[in-house]
Every structure is written in structure tokens, then in C-alpha cells.
Amino acid sequence: MKLIHLVLGILLLVSLAIGQTDQPPSLTGFQQFYGAITNLPTTGGPFTLRAQRADGTALTTLITSGQYGYDPTFKVYGSSGQISFFVVNAQNVATAVGTPTSYASGEVTNLNFAYSGSQTGTGSNSGTFDFSLSSGGDKSVVPGAAVISTVSTTLISGTASAVTFSLSPLPAGVTAVFSPLSCTPVSPASPTSPACTTQLTLTTTAATTLGTYQLTITATSGSVTKTAAFTLTVSAAPVIPITAFDFSFSAPESLIVNNGSSTTATISTALVSGVTQPVNFSLSGYPTGVNVTFSPRSCSPPCSTTITILANGSTPAGTSALTMNATNGTLVRQKTVSLAVNPFFDISLSTTGTLSLNRSGSVATMLTATLLGGAPQPVVFNVTDLPLGVTATLSQPTCTPTCSTTITIAASSSAPIGTFSPEVIARGGGITRSTSFGVRISTPSSPSAGSAFCLEKWDCSEYRPCQNNQQTRVCQRTDDCDQRKANNANLQITEIPKPDEVLICQSASPALTRVCTPYGSRCIGSNMQQCSFDGMQWTDLQRCPNGCDSTQTQCAEAAAKEPTQKPAGIASWIYYLSGSLILIIGLVIVILSILGHKKYAPAKEYIAESREKGYSDSQIRDRLVNEGWDEGRIRKLMR
């Protein structure tokens, strides 16, 4: 019988168990959910689904990356209430996706949760407050400095409450400050509540004892206390070694200077180690007659200086080994430099004064290179600063002073009008010398214009220094009389004697007294005279058949004849004939006047252009008279 009762009991228990499978599970003090998530984004993962109660308590993770179907159930302890859900990516960025009773809009949508059962039991509540504490790790500091450590707390379970921080034991000479002194832990699954952290500042003094200290942070909330240990190492500041000052410098291996001239070079320095300090420069071992300067004399590396070496002309020619020195106290750096002194050689250049020529014309001048000292060496000439349309040709581009070469200046038909200053450069023997001369370009006068006279014109250079008891200069004709003669066979050339080119040297050059204003004019009897270019003499320019008008400085015109009375008994036809002749003569005079006006049109144009360029009337008149125009007519044109 007992056996039968035992079998029946077992069957009853099995029947009760089978019947219970069709009912919701017995839930005491918790809620149970399951659900599905669709439409998760394909990028930005992995994703984790988290749940949170209204009081901020974090719940069990429902889903991890890749699990997008149904998940095992989870339990929510405590009273029933609304549950919020969040999808979190790898960077812990949370997006609300819904609740059991509503949907939230966001990147992740269509959350579908269903209640598997929702019963509130009367069992005990297991959500006791608990939290964790982190010290922020070990720290190091030097005496007199401070170090900061970030201390943090995290809610583990239950309803959060504020915790207060303290530190012990506190070493001598160290102070500790928490900021803030307390905070309330939160769950890491909470996306909206701020984290509970405090900044622990440990400050030492210069007298703090060196060593390693074991310290403990205590966080207290009611009866719940958490501790976190860490070490504080107080060590001496590292000693930075002081590096001694050192430098290097560079200089050319060789230098060349011409006797009587100078040369320059750059000396550069570089800082090798230490703190920069001034370095002084010097040069030793150079021959007599050499002067050496540095600019600046000293500088602090990295820096540079310029050395100038001057050979005064008496320096012996040859090559010397010099020592370049750069010093700072007992620190000395040296380099060997080779200095080559070339033999003394120098020249001077001279040309005539200003040259005058017309467009499409040419003129020549003599360039003389005079040896001043040293052995003769060839030099090469070059003419620069020529205006457009003007060329220069040298009869000898190269010669050995003392020597001369002819420079021919040619102006094209489009060459600019005016005065220019070309420069002649001579190079040779390691030297460069230059001189300049004037070139005046004018518009050529009409072959038929002006008077049938042309006055020779001479231009002379300055006298050279006294040498062999003589002073010399070069004088050349600068007029265009010969060219005009070729176009006008009737042109009369008035010769002007060539000025003296040699003077006997005296203690002072003799003063020459002018007798007239250069290119001035005057009347002497029936002759009109013109002053020479140097104001030393008068020269007959023109004989005036009707006498010379001294007031106008021009030839006088023929006096008009008194009208004659009509003789008695002369037939009337004679009067008609006389009247006709007078009319014809008047017409001829008018025609000649018109032709004369056209004849002097170029002169009027030249006067207008020259005035626009700023030339004075006396300069313009002298130039036109020199070109052969009648001065009296020019004076009338200039009124």
C-alpha cells in the first residue's frame, strides 16, 4: 500500500509540473521582457542595447553587435514602471529607441517589445545601494610642485546617494584638496546624468622629503565605504648639464687683391654648443702695405663679419699664408688663408668734351688711357649708357696703356634729340676704370636754309696733370661744316685756328682772359664778326654790302629810294608801263616773302621745340647761328 501511495504522489507532482508549462512563470518582485530590434544602421557599430528604469537604475544588456533577433529574457526587480531603452555604439553614444508603450524617433527605429509576463510579487527587494571607486593611478612630483589625479565613482546597484572623499595618510609637506569634495555616483549606462568625478590636487613644498608614499582614498556614503590605494613619489628635479660654449667659423681659402686696390670677403660663424658669446676676429701674417679691417669686429654666433683687405700700392707682389683668428677668451679657432697681391697697375681715362652731331650723322672722339703706375697691361674698352638709335664703334677695343683709341658715335634718323652722357669702361690688370663724355644730338638743318657761311667749331678736353713739364689736352672739331659743304658747294667755311693742346707746366695754370662771349656777334664796319667758342678771338663771319646794323647785329637792308616826279612831256603809256612793272615787282616781293617764310619754317620749329625743353633764347640763338642761320632773322623769329 505504501508503494502505491508513493507512485500516486509522484504522478501528481508530474501532472502539476506539466500543467504549469502553459502558464506564465511565477514572478515574484520582478518584471520580465523580451523583444526584437529591426532597421539598425549598417555603419557606426558595434551596437549594444541597454535598458534603464525611471529612477536611473541600469538594467541587463539585451543585445550585442550582430544579434538582431529575439534575445533571452531579463528581469527587472522592484515595482513595475516604465522602462527606457537605448542603443549604444562603440563610442558610448546613446540613442533613445523606445519604451514598451511608445516609440522614440532617432537613427534606430521600430523597436518592438512584448510583455512575456508582468507580475509584482511581495518578495524582498534586492536593489541595495553600492558603488565602485577608482584612484586615478600612481603619481610623481618634484618638491615645490603639484600633481592632479582624477578620482571617479560608478553606481553598481540600488538608489544612488552622495559620497564624500578623503585622503590618508598625508605626508609632511604635502597638502590634498578634493574638488568637489562629494558627488553622486551614476550608472555608466546612463546617457544623460553627469559622471561622478573629483580632482585630487596634491601640492608639495621645497622642503617635502623625497620618497615614495602609500596613500589611500576613502569614499563614504552612510554605511557604505570604498577605498582605493595609490603611490605618490616625490623625487628631485633632474639636473640639466651645462654645456660649455663652442663655435666654428668658415673663411675663403684664398684671397686676391690688386696693389693699390682692395678686396672683401665674408667670415661666417656657427654655434656648436652652449650659450652664445661674443667672438673677436683678427688676421695675422699679412705683408707690409696691407691694411685689414673687420665689420663688425666681433659678433655672437651664429653671425658673420666682412673683412676688407687694402693694398696701398707699395705692397710687395706675391702670395702670403695668413692666419684668420676667431677668439673668445682662451677659446681660439684658426684657419689658414692664402693672400695673393698683384703688381701695382693703374690707369686714367680721358676724352674730349661734349660731341655734337645731327640725326643720321656721326662724330668721333679720342679716348686716351694713361698708365699711372705698374707694368703695362692690356685693357679692354666698352661704351655703355647709349640712347636708343645711337651706336659707338672703337677703332681699338683693346690696347696697352699709355694708348689711345677712336670712338665713333653714330646717330640714326630716329635717335632722340638732346644731350646724353655715355660711359667708357676700361677693364684689365685686375682693375676697372671709367669716364664719361657728352653727346648732343640735333635735328639736321635744311641744306638750302641759313646763310652760305659755316664757322668751324673746336671742343677741347681738360688739361691733364703736369707730366714732363707739360700739360696736354685733345682738341677736335665738332662742327658739321664739311658735311654741309658736300650738300652745298657754295657754302663758305670760316676756318678757326686749332686751339693749343700743350701748356708748359707752372705752379698754377695761367689764367686765360676772354676777349668776347663765346659765339657772340658784333659789327665792325661793314663786317659782321662772331666770337670763337673759347671767347679768345673775333672772326669775320660775313661782309655786309649795305653795311652792318650794330643795333640788330645783322646786315642792313638796302635803303628805299625816294619816289620821282613825273617828267613833263612823258607819254601816258609810260606811266601805265611803270605801274605794271611796280605791280609785278610787288607780286615778286610777296612770293619771295612767302618762300622766305617757308625757308625759315624749320628754324621756327626748332625754336618752339627747344623752348619746350627748357633751353634759353640765347642758347637757341647761338645754336642756330652756329648752324649758319642769319642772326638778325633769328632774332625776329624769336620775338
mmCIF file of N, CA and C in Angstrom, residues 467-575:
data_model
loop_
_atom_site.group_PDB
_atom_site.id
_atom_site.type_symbol
_atom_site.label_atom_id
_atom_site.label_comp_id
_atom_site.label_asym_id
_atom_site.label_seq_id
_atom_site.Cartn_x
_atom_site.Cartn_y
_atom_site.Cartn_z
ATOM 1 N N GLN A 467 103.062 116.594 -66.491
ATOM 2 C CA GLN A 467 103.943 115.444 -66.658
ATOM 3 C C GLN A 467 105.031 115.831 -67.665
ATOM 4 N N ASN A 468 106.293 115.613 -67.253
ATOM 5 C CA ASN A 468 107.425 116.006 -68.101
ATOM 6 C C ASN A 468 107.364 117.511 -68.452
ATOM 7 N N ASN A 469 107.008 118.300 -67.455
ATOM 8 C CA ASN A 469 106.960 119.760 -67.603
ATOM 9 C C ASN A 469 105.947 120.213 -68.652
ATOM 10 N N GLN A 470 104.960 119.369 -68.930
ATOM 11 C CA GLN A 470 103.944 119.749 -69.916
ATOM 12 C C GLN A 470 102.562 119.317 -69.426
ATOM 13 N N GLN A 471 101.580 120.115 -69.807
ATOM 14 C CA GLN A 471 100.181 119.749 -69.636
ATOM 15 C C GLN A 471 99.561 119.652 -71.022
ATOM 16 N N THR A 472 98.896 118.544 -71.283
ATOM 17 C CA THR A 472 98.355 118.321 -72.627
ATOM 18 C C THR A 472 96.846 118.140 -72.566
ATOM 19 N N ARG A 473 96.222 118.411 -73.706
ATOM 20 C CA ARG A 473 94.805 118.161 -73.870
ATOM 21 C C ARG A 473 94.560 117.801 -75.326
ATOM 22 N N VAL A 474 93.350 117.357 -75.653
ATOM 23 C CA VAL A 474 92.984 116.964 -77.014
ATOM 24 C C VAL A 474 91.877 117.879 -77.490
ATOM 25 N N CYS A 475 92.069 118.480 -78.679
ATOM 26 C CA CYS A 475 91.062 119.363 -79.271
ATOM 27 C C CYS A 475 90.614 118.769 -80.596
ATOM 28 N N GLN A 476 89.297 118.734 -80.811
ATOM 29 C CA GLN A 476 88.746 118.177 -82.041
ATOM 30 C C GLN A 476 87.625 119.078 -82.553
ATOM 31 N N ARG A 477 87.486 119.077 -83.868
ATOM 32 C CA ARG A 477 86.377 119.808 -84.475
ATOM 33 C C ARG A 477 85.072 119.060 -84.226
ATOM 34 N N THR A 478 84.062 119.813 -83.880
ATOM 35 C CA THR A 478 82.749 119.206 -83.616
ATOM 36 C C THR A 478 81.663 119.806 -84.488
ATOM 37 N N ASP A 479 82.040 120.633 -85.505
ATOM 38 C CA ASP A 479 81.024 121.229 -86.375
ATOM 39 C C ASP A 479 80.714 120.260 -87.511
ATOM 40 N N ASP A 480 79.708 120.608 -88.301
ATOM 41 C CA ASP A 480 79.319 119.785 -89.448
ATOM 42 C C ASP A 480 79.525 120.540 -90.762
ATOM 43 N N CYS A 481 80.499 121.450 -90.762
ATOM 44 C CA CYS A 481 80.720 122.253 -91.965
ATOM 45 C C CYS A 481 81.059 121.390 -93.168
ATOM 46 N N ASP A 482 81.880 120.384 -92.970
ATOM 47 C CA ASP A 482 82.279 119.535 -94.097
ATOM 48 C C ASP A 482 81.078 118.786 -94.653
ATOM 49 N N GLN A 483 80.195 118.324 -93.802
ATOM 50 C CA GLN A 483 79.004 117.621 -94.287
ATOM 51 C C GLN A 483 78.104 118.581 -95.056
ATOM 52 N N ARG A 484 77.951 119.779 -94.525
ATOM 53 C CA ARG A 484 77.104 120.752 -95.226
ATOM 54 C C ARG A 484 77.726 121.200 -96.535
ATOM 55 N N LYS A 485 79.050 121.272 -96.578
ATOM 56 C CA LYS A 485 79.743 121.641 -97.812
ATOM 57 C C LYS A 485 79.474 120.631 -98.913
ATOM 58 N N ALA A 486 79.350 119.349 -98.512
ATOM 59 C CA ALA A 486 79.087 118.313 -99.508
ATOM 60 C C ALA A 486 77.712 118.493 -100.127
ATOM 61 N N ASN A 487 76.767 119.105 -99.407
ATOM 62 C CA ASN A 487 75.419 119.323 -99.928
ATOM 63 C C ASN A 487 75.230 120.709 -100.550
ATOM 64 N N ASN A 488 76.174 121.587 -100.285
ATOM 65 C CA ASN A 488 76.054 122.958 -100.801
ATOM 66 C C ASN A 488 77.440 123.440 -101.211
ATOM 67 N N ALA A 489 77.705 123.370 -102.496
ATOM 68 C CA ALA A 489 79.039 123.725 -102.994
ATOM 69 C C ALA A 489 79.357 125.198 -102.762
ATOM 70 N N ASN A 490 78.353 126.034 -102.609
ATOM 71 C CA ASN A 490 78.571 127.465 -102.426
ATOM 72 C C ASN A 490 78.840 127.846 -100.976
ATOM 73 N N LEU A 491 78.763 126.853 -100.063
ATOM 74 C CA LEU A 491 78.968 127.141 -98.653
ATOM 75 C C LEU A 491 80.419 127.558 -98.419
ATOM 76 N N GLN A 492 80.581 128.645 -97.688
ATOM 77 C CA GLN A 492 81.919 129.120 -97.353
ATOM 78 C C GLN A 492 82.222 128.748 -95.902
ATOM 79 N N ILE A 493 83.316 128.004 -95.713
ATOM 80 C CA ILE A 493 83.720 127.561 -94.380
ATOM 81 C C ILE A 493 84.711 128.560 -93.813
ATOM 82 N N THR A 494 84.373 129.124 -92.679
ATOM 83 C CA THR A 494 85.268 130.051 -91.991
ATOM 84 C C THR A 494 86.158 129.250 -91.059
ATOM 85 N N GLU A 495 87.428 129.226 -91.322
ATOM 86 C CA GLU A 495 88.353 128.425 -90.544
ATOM 87 C C GLU A 495 88.679 129.112 -89.226
ATOM 88 N N ILE A 496 88.708 128.324 -88.191
ATOM 89 C CA ILE A 496 89.104 128.775 -86.860
ATOM 90 C C ILE A 496 90.375 128.022 -86.502
ATOM 91 N N PRO A 497 91.441 128.697 -86.151
ATOM 92 C CA PRO A 497 92.696 128.014 -85.809
ATOM 93 C C PRO A 497 92.467 127.013 -84.680
ATOM 94 N N LYS A 498 93.157 125.877 -84.767
ATOM 95 C CA LYS A 498 93.060 124.865 -83.726
ATOM 96 C C LYS A 498 93.662 125.390 -82.440
ATOM 97 N N PRO A 499 92.942 125.279 -81.293
ATOM 98 C CA PRO A 499 93.477 125.771 -80.022
ATOM 99 C C PRO A 499 94.732 125.006 -79.622
ATOM 100 N N ASP A 500 95.535 125.634 -78.771
ATOM 101 C CA ASP A 500 96.744 124.983 -78.274
ATOM 102 C C ASP A 500 96.391 123.744 -77.470
ATOM 103 N N GLU A 501 97.177 122.707 -77.638
ATOM 104 C CA GLU A 501 96.958 121.452 -76.910
ATOM 105 C C GLU A 501 98.071 121.175 -75.908
ATOM 106 N N VAL A 502 99.087 122.021 -75.837
ATOM 107 C CA VAL A 502 100.214 121.805 -74.931
ATOM 108 C C VAL A 502 100.473 123.099 -74.177
ATOM 109 N N LEU A 503 100.609 122.970 -72.836
ATOM 110 C CA LEU A 503 100.987 124.092 -71.985
ATOM 111 C C LEU A 503 102.227 123.716 -71.190
ATOM 112 N N ILE A 504 103.080 124.684 -70.959
ATOM 113 C CA ILE A 504 104.230 124.458 -70.108
ATOM 114 C C ILE A 504 103.752 124.462 -68.655
ATOM 115 N N CYS A 505 104.182 123.435 -67.901
ATOM 116 C CA CYS A 505 103.731 123.310 -66.514
ATOM 117 C C CYS A 505 104.218 124.477 -65.675
ATOM 118 N N GLN A 506 103.354 125.039 -64.857
ATOM 119 C CA GLN A 506 103.683 126.090 -63.916
ATOM 120 C C GLN A 506 103.091 125.742 -62.576
ATOM 121 N N SER A 507 103.455 126.519 -61.553
ATOM 122 C CA SER A 507 102.914 126.250 -60.224
ATOM 123 C C SER A 507 101.408 126.374 -60.219
ATOM 124 N N ALA A 508 100.939 127.223 -61.065
ATOM 125 C CA ALA A 508 99.483 127.378 -61.197
ATOM 126 C C ALA A 508 99.189 127.617 -62.663
ATOM 127 N N SER A 509 98.158 127.057 -63.162
ATOM 128 C CA SER A 509 97.814 127.219 -64.567
ATOM 129 C C SER A 509 97.546 128.683 -64.843
ATOM 130 N N PRO A 510 98.113 129.232 -65.959
ATOM 131 C CA PRO A 510 97.898 130.658 -66.272
ATOM 132 C C PRO A 510 96.431 130.942 -66.517
ATOM 133 N N ALA A 511 95.974 132.019 -65.992
ATOM 134 C CA ALA A 511 94.579 132.409 -66.195
ATOM 135 C C ALA A 511 94.419 133.007 -67.583
ATOM 136 N N LEU A 512 93.495 132.494 -68.337
ATOM 137 C CA LEU A 512 93.227 132.978 -69.686
ATOM 138 C C LEU A 512 92.080 133.970 -69.636
ATOM 139 N N THR A 513 92.292 135.134 -70.224
ATOM 140 C CA THR A 513 91.279 136.188 -70.209
ATOM 141 C C THR A 513 90.514 136.176 -71.515
ATOM 142 N N ARG A 514 89.185 136.034 -71.433
ATOM 143 C CA ARG A 514 88.357 136.063 -72.627
ATOM 144 C C ARG A 514 88.232 137.489 -73.138
ATOM 145 N N VAL A 515 88.174 137.572 -74.454
ATOM 146 C CA VAL A 515 88.004 138.895 -75.071
ATOM 147 C C VAL A 515 86.569 139.100 -75.539
ATOM 148 N N CYS A 516 85.790 138.028 -75.550
ATOM 149 C CA CYS A 516 84.401 138.153 -76.010
ATOM 150 C C CYS A 516 83.598 136.991 -75.470
ATOM 151 N N THR A 517 82.274 137.075 -75.598
ATOM 152 C CA THR A 517 81.363 135.993 -75.194
ATOM 153 C C THR A 517 81.343 134.933 -76.289
ATOM 154 N N PRO A 518 81.616 133.653 -75.930
ATOM 155 C CA PRO A 518 81.639 132.614 -76.958
ATOM 156 C C PRO A 518 80.393 132.657 -77.835
ATOM 157 N N TYR A 519 80.626 132.641 -79.161
ATOM 158 C CA TYR A 519 79.584 132.616 -80.189
ATOM 159 C C TYR A 519 78.766 133.917 -80.228
ATOM 160 N N GLY A 520 79.251 134.973 -79.552
ATOM 161 C CA GLY A 520 78.590 136.266 -79.661
ATOM 162 C C GLY A 520 78.893 136.929 -81.019
ATOM 163 N N SER A 521 78.178 137.967 -81.367
ATOM 164 C CA SER A 521 78.368 138.621 -82.668
ATOM 165 C C SER A 521 78.443 140.138 -82.469
ATOM 166 N N ARG A 522 79.105 140.827 -83.436
ATOM 167 C CA ARG A 522 79.219 142.283 -83.388
ATOM 168 C C ARG A 522 79.445 142.810 -84.808
ATOM 169 N N CYS A 523 79.286 144.131 -84.976
ATOM 170 C CA CYS A 523 79.521 144.781 -86.268
ATOM 171 C C CYS A 523 80.821 145.592 -86.195
ATOM 172 N N ILE A 524 81.702 145.359 -87.124
ATOM 173 C CA ILE A 524 82.932 146.133 -87.282
ATOM 174 C C ILE A 524 82.940 146.673 -88.714
ATOM 175 N N GLY A 525 82.602 147.934 -88.864
ATOM 176 C CA GLY A 525 82.489 148.498 -90.209
ATOM 177 C C GLY A 525 81.380 147.797 -90.971
ATOM 178 N N SER A 526 81.685 147.315 -92.163
ATOM 179 C CA SER A 526 80.709 146.586 -92.983
ATOM 180 C C SER A 526 80.774 145.092 -92.740
ATOM 181 N N ASN A 527 81.613 144.661 -91.783
ATOM 182 C CA ASN A 527 81.743 143.237 -91.499
ATOM 183 C C ASN A 527 80.988 142.871 -90.221
ATOM 184 N N MET A 528 80.360 141.684 -90.248
ATOM 185 C CA MET A 528 79.734 141.122 -89.047
ATOM 186 C C MET A 528 80.658 140.010 -88.552
ATOM 187 N N GLN A 529 81.074 140.086 -87.266
ATOM 188 C CA GLN A 529 82.023 139.143 -86.700
ATOM 189 C C GLN A 529 81.327 138.287 -85.631
ATOM 190 N N GLN A 530 81.962 137.094 -85.399
ATOM 191 C CA GLN A 530 81.438 136.173 -84.379
ATOM 192 C C GLN A 530 82.579 135.776 -83.462
ATOM 193 N N CYS A 531 82.289 135.678 -82.149
ATOM 194 C CA CYS A 531 83.294 135.302 -81.159
ATOM 195 C C CYS A 531 83.548 133.798 -81.239
ATOM 196 N N SER A 532 84.823 133.397 -81.023
ATOM 197 C CA SER A 532 85.184 131.970 -81.074
ATOM 198 C C SER A 532 84.553 131.231 -79.899
ATOM 199 N N PHE A 533 84.641 129.888 -79.936
ATOM 200 C CA PHE A 533 83.980 129.051 -78.929
ATOM 201 C C PHE A 533 84.571 129.265 -77.541
ATOM 202 N N ASP A 534 85.884 129.630 -77.476
ATOM 203 C CA ASP A 534 86.517 129.807 -76.181
ATOM 204 C C ASP A 534 86.561 131.267 -75.730
ATOM 205 N N GLY A 535 85.974 132.186 -76.539
ATOM 206 C CA GLY A 535 85.938 133.590 -76.168
ATOM 207 C C GLY A 535 87.274 134.287 -76.250
ATOM 208 N N MET A 536 88.201 133.728 -77.062
ATOM 209 C CA MET A 536 89.547 134.290 -77.117
ATOM 210 C C MET A 536 89.772 135.201 -78.320
ATOM 211 N N GLN A 537 88.883 135.149 -79.338
ATOM 212 C CA GLN A 537 89.133 135.981 -80.513
ATOM 213 C C GLN A 537 87.842 136.197 -81.287
ATOM 214 N N TRP A 538 87.847 137.310 -82.131
ATOM 215 C CA TRP A 538 86.745 137.602 -83.037
ATOM 216 C C TRP A 538 87.126 137.113 -84.433
ATOM 217 N N THR A 539 86.150 136.634 -85.174
ATOM 218 C CA THR A 539 86.379 136.134 -86.537
ATOM 219 C C THR A 539 85.322 136.719 -87.452
ATOM 220 N N ASP A 540 85.746 137.214 -88.657
ATOM 221 C CA ASP A 540 84.794 137.739 -89.632
ATOM 222 C C ASP A 540 83.850 136.633 -90.064
ATOM 223 N N LEU A 541 82.582 136.928 -89.954
ATOM 224 C CA LEU A 541 81.574 135.944 -90.324
ATOM 225 C C LEU A 541 80.949 136.279 -91.672
ATOM 226 N N GLN A 542 80.728 137.586 -91.975
ATOM 227 C CA GLN A 542 80.019 137.962 -93.197
ATOM 228 C C GLN A 542 80.304 139.444 -93.499
ATOM 229 N N ARG A 543 80.475 139.750 -94.780
ATOM 230 C CA ARG A 543 80.609 141.153 -95.216
ATOM 231 C C ARG A 543 79.249 141.634 -95.676
ATOM 232 N N CYS A 544 78.850 142.803 -95.179
ATOM 233 C CA CYS A 544 77.508 143.306 -95.455
ATOM 234 C C CYS A 544 77.597 144.385 -96.549
ATOM 235 N N PRO A 545 77.031 144.143 -97.722
ATOM 236 C CA PRO A 545 77.100 145.120 -98.821
ATOM 237 C C PRO A 545 76.473 146.464 -98.455
ATOM 238 N N ASN A 546 75.404 146.449 -97.642
ATOM 239 C CA ASN A 546 74.700 147.675 -97.283
ATOM 240 C C ASN A 546 75.058 148.156 -95.880
ATOM 241 N N GLY A 547 76.169 147.591 -95.353
ATOM 242 C CA GLY A 547 76.592 147.980 -94.021
ATOM 243 C C GLY A 547 76.026 147.052 -92.951
ATOM 244 N N CYS A 548 76.636 147.078 -91.766
ATOM 245 C CA CYS A 548 76.229 146.195 -90.647
ATOM 246 C C CYS A 548 75.437 147.018 -89.634
ATOM 247 N N ASP A 549 74.251 146.519 -89.276
ATOM 248 C CA ASP A 549 73.384 147.183 -88.316
ATOM 249 C C ASP A 549 73.806 146.737 -86.918
ATOM 250 N N SER A 550 74.501 147.602 -86.175
ATOM 251 C CA SER A 550 75.042 147.218 -84.866
ATOM 252 C C SER A 550 73.936 147.043 -83.829
ATOM 253 N N THR A 551 72.809 147.716 -84.020
ATOM 254 C CA THR A 551 71.714 147.578 -83.039
ATOM 255 C C THR A 551 71.069 146.210 -83.122
ATOM 256 N N GLN A 552 70.931 145.681 -84.360
ATOM 257 C CA GLN A 552 70.332 144.370 -84.559
ATOM 258 C C GLN A 552 71.392 143.285 -84.746
ATOM 259 N N THR A 553 72.654 143.698 -84.845
ATOM 260 C CA THR A 553 73.779 142.788 -85.119
ATOM 261 C C THR A 553 73.464 141.929 -86.334
ATOM 262 N N GLN A 554 73.155 142.606 -87.448
ATOM 263 C CA GLN A 554 72.860 141.919 -88.693
ATOM 264 C C GLN A 554 73.133 142.893 -89.842
ATOM 265 N N CYS A 555 73.233 142.316 -91.041
ATOM 266 C CA CYS A 555 73.471 143.147 -92.219
ATOM 267 C C CYS A 555 72.257 144.029 -92.471
ATOM 268 N N ALA A 556 72.533 145.332 -92.785
ATOM 269 C CA ALA A 556 71.439 146.279 -93.038
ATOM 270 C C ALA A 556 70.860 146.030 -94.424
ATOM 271 N N GLU A 557 69.550 146.294 -94.528
ATOM 272 C CA GLU A 557 68.890 146.141 -95.816
ATOM 273 C C GLU A 557 69.095 147.411 -96.649
ATOM 274 N N ALA A 558 68.969 147.275 -97.974
ATOM 275 C CA ALA A 558 69.145 148.424 -98.893
ATOM 276 C C ALA A 558 68.093 149.490 -98.611
ATOM 277 N N ALA A 559 68.516 150.782 -98.619
ATOM 278 C CA ALA A 559 67.596 151.884 -98.332
ATOM 279 C C ALA A 559 66.618 152.075 -99.483
ATOM 280 N N ALA A 560 65.382 152.367 -99.140
ATOM 281 C CA ALA A 560 64.353 152.582 -100.180
ATOM 282 C C ALA A 560 64.578 153.922 -100.883
ATOM 283 N N LYS A 561 64.410 153.966 -102.181
ATOM 284 C CA LYS A 561 64.627 155.179 -102.977
ATOM 285 C C LYS A 561 63.413 156.100 -102.913
ATOM 286 N N GLU A 562 63.683 157.434 -102.981
ATOM 287 C CA GLU A 562 62.607 158.408 -102.952
ATOM 288 C C GLU A 562 61.828 158.338 -104.256
ATOM 289 N N PRO A 563 60.520 158.503 -104.238
ATOM 290 C CA PRO A 563 59.730 158.478 -105.484
ATOM 291 C C PRO A 563 60.093 159.686 -106.362
ATOM 292 N N THR A 564 60.123 159.457 -107.619
ATOM 293 C CA THR A 564 60.499 160.518 -108.583
ATOM 294 C C THR A 564 59.261 161.159 -109.161
ATOM 295 N N GLN A 565 59.421 162.465 -109.495
ATOM 296 C CA GLN A 565 58.298 163.201 -110.093
ATOM 297 C C GLN A 565 58.164 162.795 -111.559
ATOM 298 N N LYS A 566 56.957 162.844 -111.979
ATOM 299 C CA LYS A 566 56.683 162.514 -113.382
ATOM 300 C C LYS A 566 57.228 163.631 -114.274
ATOM 301 N N PRO A 567 58.195 163.331 -115.132
ATOM 302 C CA PRO A 567 58.737 164.359 -116.042
ATOM 303 C C PRO A 567 57.655 164.865 -116.977
ATOM 304 N N ALA A 568 57.771 166.119 -117.215
ATOM 305 C CA ALA A 568 56.782 166.713 -118.130
ATOM 306 C C ALA A 568 57.017 166.225 -119.549
ATOM 307 N N GLY A 569 55.988 166.028 -120.217
ATOM 308 C CA GLY A 569 56.043 165.666 -121.626
ATOM 309 C C GLY A 569 56.182 164.185 -121.877
ATOM 310 N N ILE A 570 56.148 163.347 -120.787
ATOM 311 C CA ILE A 570 56.256 161.885 -120.987
ATOM 312 C C ILE A 570 54.874 161.353 -121.294
ATOM 313 N N ALA A 571 54.794 160.492 -122.248
ATOM 314 C CA ALA A 571 53.505 159.945 -122.690
ATOM 315 C C ALA A 571 52.868 159.129 -121.579
ATOM 316 N N SER A 572 51.549 159.086 -121.595
ATOM 317 C CA SER A 572 50.805 158.375 -120.533
ATOM 318 C C SER A 572 51.065 156.892 -120.546
ATOM 319 N N TRP A 573 51.409 156.318 -121.712
ATOM 320 C CA TRP A 573 51.627 154.863 -121.718
ATOM 321 C C TRP A 573 52.827 154.467 -120.887
ATOM 322 N N ILE A 574 53.745 155.452 -120.733
ATOM 323 C CA ILE A 574 54.923 155.146 -119.916
ATOM 324 C C ILE A 574 54.486 154.949 -118.470
ATOM 325 N N TYR A 575 53.521 155.761 -118.016
ATOM 326 C CA TYR A 575 53.033 155.606 -116.653
ATOM 327 C C TYR A 575 52.349 154.264 -116.445
#
